[in-house]
CSV table of C-alpha atoms and ligand atoms in Angstrom, one decimal:
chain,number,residue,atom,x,y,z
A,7,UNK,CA,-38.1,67.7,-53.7
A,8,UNK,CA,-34.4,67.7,-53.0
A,9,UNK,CA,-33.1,70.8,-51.5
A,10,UNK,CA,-30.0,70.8,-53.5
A,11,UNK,CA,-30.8,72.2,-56.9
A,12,UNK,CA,-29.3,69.7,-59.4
A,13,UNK,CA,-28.1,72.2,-62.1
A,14,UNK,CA,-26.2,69.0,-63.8
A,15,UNK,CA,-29.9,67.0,-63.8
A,16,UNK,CA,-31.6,70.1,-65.2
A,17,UNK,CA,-28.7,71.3,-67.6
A,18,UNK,CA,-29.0,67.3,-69.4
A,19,UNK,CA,-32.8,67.8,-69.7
A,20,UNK,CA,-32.0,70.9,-71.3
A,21,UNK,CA,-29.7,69.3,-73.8
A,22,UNK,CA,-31.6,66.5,-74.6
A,23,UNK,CA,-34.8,69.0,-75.6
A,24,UNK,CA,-32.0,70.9,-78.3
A,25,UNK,CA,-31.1,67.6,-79.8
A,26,UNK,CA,-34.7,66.9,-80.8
A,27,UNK,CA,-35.4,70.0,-81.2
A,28,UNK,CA,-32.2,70.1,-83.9
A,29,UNK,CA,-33.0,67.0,-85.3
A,30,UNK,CA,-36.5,69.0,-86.4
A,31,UNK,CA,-34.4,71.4,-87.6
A,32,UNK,CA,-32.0,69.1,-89.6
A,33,UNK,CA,-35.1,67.8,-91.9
A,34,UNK,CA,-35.7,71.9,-92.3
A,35,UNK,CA,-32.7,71.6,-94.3
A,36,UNK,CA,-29.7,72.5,-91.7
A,37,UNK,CA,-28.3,72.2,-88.3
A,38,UNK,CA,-27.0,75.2,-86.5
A,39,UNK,CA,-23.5,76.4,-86.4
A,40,UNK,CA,-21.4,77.3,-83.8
A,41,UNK,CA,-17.4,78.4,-84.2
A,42,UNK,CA,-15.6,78.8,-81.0
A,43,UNK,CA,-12.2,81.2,-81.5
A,44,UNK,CA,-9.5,80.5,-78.7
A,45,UNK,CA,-6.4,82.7,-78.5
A,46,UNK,CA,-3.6,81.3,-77.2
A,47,UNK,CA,-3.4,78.2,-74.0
A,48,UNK,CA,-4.8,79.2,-70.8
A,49,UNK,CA,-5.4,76.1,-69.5
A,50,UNK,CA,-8.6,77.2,-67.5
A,51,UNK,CA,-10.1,78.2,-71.1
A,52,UNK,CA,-9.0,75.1,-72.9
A,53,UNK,CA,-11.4,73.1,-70.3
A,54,UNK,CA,-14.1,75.2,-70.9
A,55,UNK,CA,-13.6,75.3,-74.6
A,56,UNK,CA,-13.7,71.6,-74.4
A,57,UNK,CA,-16.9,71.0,-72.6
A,58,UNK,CA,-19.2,73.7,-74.8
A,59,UNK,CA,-17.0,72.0,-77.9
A,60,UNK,CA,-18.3,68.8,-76.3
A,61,UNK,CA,-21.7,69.7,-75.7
A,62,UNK,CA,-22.4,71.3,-79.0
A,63,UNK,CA,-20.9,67.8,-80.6
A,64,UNK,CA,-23.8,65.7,-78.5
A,65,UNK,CA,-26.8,67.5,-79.7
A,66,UNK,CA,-25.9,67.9,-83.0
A,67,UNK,CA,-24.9,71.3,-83.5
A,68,UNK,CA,-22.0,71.8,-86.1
A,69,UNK,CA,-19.4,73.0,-83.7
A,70,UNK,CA,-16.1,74.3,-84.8
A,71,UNK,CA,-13.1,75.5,-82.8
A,72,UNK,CA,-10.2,77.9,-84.5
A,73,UNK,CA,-7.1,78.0,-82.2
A,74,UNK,CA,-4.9,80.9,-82.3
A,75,UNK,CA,-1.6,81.3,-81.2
A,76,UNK,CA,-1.2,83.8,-78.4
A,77,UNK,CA,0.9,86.3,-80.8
A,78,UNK,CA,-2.1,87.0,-83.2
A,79,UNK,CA,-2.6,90.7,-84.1
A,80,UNK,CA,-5.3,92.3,-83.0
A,81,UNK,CA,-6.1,93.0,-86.5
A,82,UNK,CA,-6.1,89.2,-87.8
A,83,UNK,CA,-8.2,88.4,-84.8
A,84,UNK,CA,-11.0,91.2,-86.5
A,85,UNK,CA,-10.5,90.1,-89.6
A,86,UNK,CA,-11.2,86.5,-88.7
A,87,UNK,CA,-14.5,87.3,-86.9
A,88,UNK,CA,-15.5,89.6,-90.0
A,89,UNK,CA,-15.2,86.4,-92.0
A,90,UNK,CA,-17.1,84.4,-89.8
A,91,UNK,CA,-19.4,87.4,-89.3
A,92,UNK,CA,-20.2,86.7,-93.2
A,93,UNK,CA,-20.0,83.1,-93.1
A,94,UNK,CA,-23.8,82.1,-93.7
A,95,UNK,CA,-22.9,78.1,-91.7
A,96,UNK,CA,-21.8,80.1,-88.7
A,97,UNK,CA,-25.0,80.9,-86.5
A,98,UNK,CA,-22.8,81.6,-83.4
A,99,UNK,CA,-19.4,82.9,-82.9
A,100,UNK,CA,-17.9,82.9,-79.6
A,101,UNK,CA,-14.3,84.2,-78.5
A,102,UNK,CA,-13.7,82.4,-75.7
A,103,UNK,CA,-11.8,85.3,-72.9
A,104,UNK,CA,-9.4,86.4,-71.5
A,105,UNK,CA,-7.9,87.5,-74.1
A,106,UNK,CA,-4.3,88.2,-74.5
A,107,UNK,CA,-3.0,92.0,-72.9
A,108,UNK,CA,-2.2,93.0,-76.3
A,109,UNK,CA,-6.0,92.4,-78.0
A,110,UNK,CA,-8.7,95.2,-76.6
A,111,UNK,CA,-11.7,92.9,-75.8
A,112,UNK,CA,-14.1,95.8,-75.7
A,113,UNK,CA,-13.0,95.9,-79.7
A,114,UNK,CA,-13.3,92.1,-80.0
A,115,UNK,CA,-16.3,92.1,-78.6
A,116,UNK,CA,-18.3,94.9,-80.5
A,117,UNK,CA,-16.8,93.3,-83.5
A,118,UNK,CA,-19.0,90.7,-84.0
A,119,UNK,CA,-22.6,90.8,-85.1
A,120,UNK,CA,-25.1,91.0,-82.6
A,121,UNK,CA,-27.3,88.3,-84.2
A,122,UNK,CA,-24.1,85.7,-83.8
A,123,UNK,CA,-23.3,87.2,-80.2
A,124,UNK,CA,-24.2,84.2,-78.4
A,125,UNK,CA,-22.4,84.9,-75.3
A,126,UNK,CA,-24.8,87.7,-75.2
A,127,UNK,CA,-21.7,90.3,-74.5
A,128,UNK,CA,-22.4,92.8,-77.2
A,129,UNK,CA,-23.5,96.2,-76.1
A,130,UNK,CA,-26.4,96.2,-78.2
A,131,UNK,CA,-27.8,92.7,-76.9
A,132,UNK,CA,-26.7,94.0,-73.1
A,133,UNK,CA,-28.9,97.4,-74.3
A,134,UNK,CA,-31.8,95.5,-75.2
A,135,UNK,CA,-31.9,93.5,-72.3
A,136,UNK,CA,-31.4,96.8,-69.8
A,137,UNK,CA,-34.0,98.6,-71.9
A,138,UNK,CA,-36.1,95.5,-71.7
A,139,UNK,CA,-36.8,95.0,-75.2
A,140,UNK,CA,-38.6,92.1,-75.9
A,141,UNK,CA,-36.4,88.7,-76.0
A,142,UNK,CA,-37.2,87.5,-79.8
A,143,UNK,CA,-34.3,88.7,-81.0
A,144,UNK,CA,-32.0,89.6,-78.2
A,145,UNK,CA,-29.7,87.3,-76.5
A,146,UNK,CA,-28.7,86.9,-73.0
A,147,UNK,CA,-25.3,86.3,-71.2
A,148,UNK,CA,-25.1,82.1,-70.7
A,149,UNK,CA,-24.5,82.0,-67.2
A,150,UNK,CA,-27.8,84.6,-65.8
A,151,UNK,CA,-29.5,83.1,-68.3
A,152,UNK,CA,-28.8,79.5,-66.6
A,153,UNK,CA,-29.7,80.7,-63.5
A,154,UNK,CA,-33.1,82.1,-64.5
A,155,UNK,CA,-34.0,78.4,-66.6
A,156,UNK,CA,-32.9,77.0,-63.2
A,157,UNK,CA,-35.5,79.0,-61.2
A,158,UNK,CA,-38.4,78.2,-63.6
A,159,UNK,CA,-37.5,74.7,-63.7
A,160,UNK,CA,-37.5,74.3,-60.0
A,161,UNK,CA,-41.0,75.9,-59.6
A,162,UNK,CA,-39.3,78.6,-57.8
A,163,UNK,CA,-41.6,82.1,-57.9
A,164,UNK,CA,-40.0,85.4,-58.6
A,165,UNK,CA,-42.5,88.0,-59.2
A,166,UNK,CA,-42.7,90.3,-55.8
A,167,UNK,CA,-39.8,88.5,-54.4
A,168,UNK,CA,-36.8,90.3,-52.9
A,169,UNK,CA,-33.7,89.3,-54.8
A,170,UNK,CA,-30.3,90.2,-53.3
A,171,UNK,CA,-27.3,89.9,-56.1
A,172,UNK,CA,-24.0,89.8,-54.6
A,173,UNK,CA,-21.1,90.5,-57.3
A,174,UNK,CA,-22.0,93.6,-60.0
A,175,UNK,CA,-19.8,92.6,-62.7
A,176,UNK,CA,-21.2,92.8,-66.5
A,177,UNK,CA,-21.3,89.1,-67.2
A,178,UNK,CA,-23.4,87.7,-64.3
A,179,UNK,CA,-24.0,90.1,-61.7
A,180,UNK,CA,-25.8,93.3,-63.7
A,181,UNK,CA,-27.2,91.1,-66.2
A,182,UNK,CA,-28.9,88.7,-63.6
A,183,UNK,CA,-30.4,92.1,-62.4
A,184,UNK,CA,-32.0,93.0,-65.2
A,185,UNK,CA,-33.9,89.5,-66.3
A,186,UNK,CA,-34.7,89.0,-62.3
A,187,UNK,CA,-36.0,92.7,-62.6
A,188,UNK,CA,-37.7,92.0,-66.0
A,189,UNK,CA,-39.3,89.2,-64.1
A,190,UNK,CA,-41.2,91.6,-61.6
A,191,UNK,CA,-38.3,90.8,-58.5
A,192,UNK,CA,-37.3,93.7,-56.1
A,193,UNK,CA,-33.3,93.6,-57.0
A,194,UNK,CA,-30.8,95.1,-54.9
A,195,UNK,CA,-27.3,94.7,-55.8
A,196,UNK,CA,-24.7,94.5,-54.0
A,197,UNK,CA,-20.5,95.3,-54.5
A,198,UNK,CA,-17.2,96.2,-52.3
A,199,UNK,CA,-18.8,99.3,-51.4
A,200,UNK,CA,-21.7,97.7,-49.4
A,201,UNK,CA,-22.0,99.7,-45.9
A,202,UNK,CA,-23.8,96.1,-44.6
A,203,UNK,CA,-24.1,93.8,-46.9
A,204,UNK,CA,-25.3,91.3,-43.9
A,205,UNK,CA,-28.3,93.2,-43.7
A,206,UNK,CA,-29.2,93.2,-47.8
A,207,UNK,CA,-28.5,89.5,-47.9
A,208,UNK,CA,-31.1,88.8,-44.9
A,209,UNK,CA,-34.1,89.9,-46.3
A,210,UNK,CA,-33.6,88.5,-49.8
A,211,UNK,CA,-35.9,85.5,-50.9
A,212,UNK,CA,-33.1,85.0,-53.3
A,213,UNK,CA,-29.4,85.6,-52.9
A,214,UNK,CA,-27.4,85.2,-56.2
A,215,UNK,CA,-23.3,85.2,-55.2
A,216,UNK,CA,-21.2,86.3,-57.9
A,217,UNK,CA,-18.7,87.9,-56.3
A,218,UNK,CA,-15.5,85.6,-56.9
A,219,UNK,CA,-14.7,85.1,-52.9
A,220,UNK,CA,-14.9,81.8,-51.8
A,221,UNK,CA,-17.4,81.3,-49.5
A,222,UNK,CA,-18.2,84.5,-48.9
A,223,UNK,CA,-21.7,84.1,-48.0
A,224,UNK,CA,-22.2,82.6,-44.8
A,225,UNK,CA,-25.5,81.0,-43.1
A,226,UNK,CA,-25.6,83.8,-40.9
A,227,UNK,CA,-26.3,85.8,-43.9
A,228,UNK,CA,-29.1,83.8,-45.1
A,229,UNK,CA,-32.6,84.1,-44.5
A,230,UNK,CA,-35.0,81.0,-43.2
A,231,UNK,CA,-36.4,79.7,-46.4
A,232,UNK,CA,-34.2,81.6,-49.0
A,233,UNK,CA,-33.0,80.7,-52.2
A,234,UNK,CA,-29.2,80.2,-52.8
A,235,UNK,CA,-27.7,80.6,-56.4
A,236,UNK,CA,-24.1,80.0,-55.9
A,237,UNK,CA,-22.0,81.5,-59.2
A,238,UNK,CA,-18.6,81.4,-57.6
A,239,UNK,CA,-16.2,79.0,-59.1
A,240,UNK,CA,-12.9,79.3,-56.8
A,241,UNK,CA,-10.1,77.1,-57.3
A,242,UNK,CA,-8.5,77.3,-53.9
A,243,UNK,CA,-5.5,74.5,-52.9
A,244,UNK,CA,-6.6,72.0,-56.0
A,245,UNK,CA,-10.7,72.5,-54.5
A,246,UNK,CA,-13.4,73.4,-56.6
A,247,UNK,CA,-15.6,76.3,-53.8
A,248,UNK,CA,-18.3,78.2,-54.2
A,249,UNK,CA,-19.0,81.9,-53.3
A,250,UNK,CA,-21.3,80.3,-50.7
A,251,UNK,CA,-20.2,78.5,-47.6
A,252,UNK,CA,-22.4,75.6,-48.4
A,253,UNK,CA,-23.0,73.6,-45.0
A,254,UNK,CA,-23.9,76.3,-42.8
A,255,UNK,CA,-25.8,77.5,-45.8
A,256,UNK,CA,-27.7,75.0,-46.8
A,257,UNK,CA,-29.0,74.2,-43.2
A,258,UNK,CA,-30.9,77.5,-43.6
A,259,UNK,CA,-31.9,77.8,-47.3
A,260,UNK,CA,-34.7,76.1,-48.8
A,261,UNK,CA,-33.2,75.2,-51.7
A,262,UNK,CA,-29.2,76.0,-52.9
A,263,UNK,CA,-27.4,75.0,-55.8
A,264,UNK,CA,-23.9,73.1,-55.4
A,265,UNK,CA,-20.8,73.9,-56.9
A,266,UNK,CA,-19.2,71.9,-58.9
A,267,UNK,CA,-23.0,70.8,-60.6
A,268,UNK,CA,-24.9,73.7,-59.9
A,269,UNK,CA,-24.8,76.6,-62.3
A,270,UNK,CA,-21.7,75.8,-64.4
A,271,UNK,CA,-23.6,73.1,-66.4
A,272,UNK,CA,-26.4,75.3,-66.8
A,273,UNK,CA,-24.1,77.7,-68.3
A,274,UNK,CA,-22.8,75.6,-71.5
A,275,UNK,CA,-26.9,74.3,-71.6
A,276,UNK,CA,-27.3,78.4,-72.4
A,277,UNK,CA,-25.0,78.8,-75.0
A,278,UNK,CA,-26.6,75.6,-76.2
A,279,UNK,CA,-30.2,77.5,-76.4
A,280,UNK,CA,-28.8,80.8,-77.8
A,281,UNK,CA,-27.2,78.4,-80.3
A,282,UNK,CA,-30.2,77.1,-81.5
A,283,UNK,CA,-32.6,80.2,-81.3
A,284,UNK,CA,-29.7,82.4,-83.7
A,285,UNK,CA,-30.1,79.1,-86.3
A,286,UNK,CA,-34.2,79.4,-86.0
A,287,UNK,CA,-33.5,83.5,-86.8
A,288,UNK,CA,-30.8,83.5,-89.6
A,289,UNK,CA,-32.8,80.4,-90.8
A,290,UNK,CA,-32.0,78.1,-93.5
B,17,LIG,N1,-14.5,82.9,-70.2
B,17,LIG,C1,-15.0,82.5,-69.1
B,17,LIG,N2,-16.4,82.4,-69.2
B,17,LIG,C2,-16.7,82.8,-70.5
B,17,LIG,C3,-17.9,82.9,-71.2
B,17,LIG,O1,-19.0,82.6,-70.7
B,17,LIG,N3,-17.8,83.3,-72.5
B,17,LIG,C4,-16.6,83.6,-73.0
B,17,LIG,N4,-16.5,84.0,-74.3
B,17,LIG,N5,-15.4,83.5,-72.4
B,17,LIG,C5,-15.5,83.1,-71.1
């Protein structure tokens, strides 16, 4: 087994299991629906935009994308998602952020119905997971979701383990907690305010960097035989780096995911799933 976890390899098998599962759910009279909503042209959002767009496209899913220009009210941008909140083809809706200064993303957020949320951001599908309600009808943030399919596709135990989260934002890193916790781990986060954050990382059986500082975490930090779960994408001088300094890192984990190819395909594979499982609940 290859000690670089090939997020791109597993994030394909992924896909490939929602088109035929999709195609079962085409002859059950209709494929799911996904609308993307995009405010304005941030260039680092149109890419993204046009790989889930791309994705969705592949396996089948009936994928829409509704461009706004950056001066949209705030209340145009609710009344839109109240439409597609009502919209009985539109399984998912997904507002791709940031959002422009002007638009209060908390609002934007909450707005849409938690059984379309499939970026898992709404505070009732964030409350269910930290209250560990059950998962039927509950959906999870893309990315700790991605890294979670990646551990259990990888053979890679987490019950009883010590898992060390570095990053304790509410998309990846206090999410990640709660389904690593859910999954019987012993979670410690980490954040700025870390007296030695040497000594958390050293004794965790699984580090998970989310923390937005390229290479960050260093091999010194990592313990013989851990697991690496890199989240950091960094664009620094036209490079794509991790949160993880990968060589001396990777000499001492025994398995690490890469970046670009490691968690950032598993990502779009997630919105993929949640795509799918809100079209099996709203149903035909
Ligand atoms: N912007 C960067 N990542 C994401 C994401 O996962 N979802 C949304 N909606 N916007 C993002």
């Amino acid at each position: 087994m290859s000690k670089i976890i090939d997020g791109k390899k597993i994030a394909q098998n992924i896909r490939m299991e929602l088109k035929d599962e999709i195609k079962n759910l085409k002859k059950d009279g209709r494929v799911p629906g996904l609308t993307v909503v995009m405010v304005g042209n941030n260039p680092a959002s149109e890419t993204y935009v046009s790989m889930k767009e791309k994705a969705a496209e592949e396996i089948g899913i009936n994928s829409r994308l509704i461009k706004k220009d950056e001066d949209i009210s705030e209340k145009e941008l609710l009344d839109l998602i109240d439409e597609l909140n009502n919209d009985p083809a539109v399984d998912g809706i997904l507002v791709q952020l940031p959002l422009p200064e002007h638009i209060d993303e908390k609002k934007v957020i909450e707005s849409i119905v938690p059984d379309k949320d499939v970026d898992g951001f709404h505070p009732i599908n964030t409350g269910r997971l930290f209250s560990g309600q059950e998962d039927s009808l509950r959906y999870e943030a893309c990315t700790p979701l991605g890294i979670i399919r990646m551990l259990e596709r990888e053979g890679i135990e987490i019950d009883g383990k010590n898992a060390t989260i570095v990053g304790r934002s509410n998309i990846v890193g206090k999410p990640i907690a709660h389904l690593l916790l859910e999954r019987h781990a012993t979670v410690t986060i980490c954040h700025s305010h870390t007296k030695d954050l040497k000594a958390e990382t050293k004794r965790a059986d699984i580090v998970v960097a989310a923390v937005g500082r390229a290479e960050m975490i260093t091999g010194d930090m990592i313990k013989e035989g851990a697991v690496v779960i890199d989240v950091g994408i960094n664009r620094i001088d036209g490079e794509l780096l991790g949160d993880v300094e990968f060589e001396s890192a990777k000499e001492v984990a025994s398995r690490i995911t890469p970046v670009p190819g490691g968690v950032g395909p598993m990502t779009i594979a997630m919105l993929m799933e949640n795509t799918v499982k809100a079209r099996k609940y709203h149903g035909v």
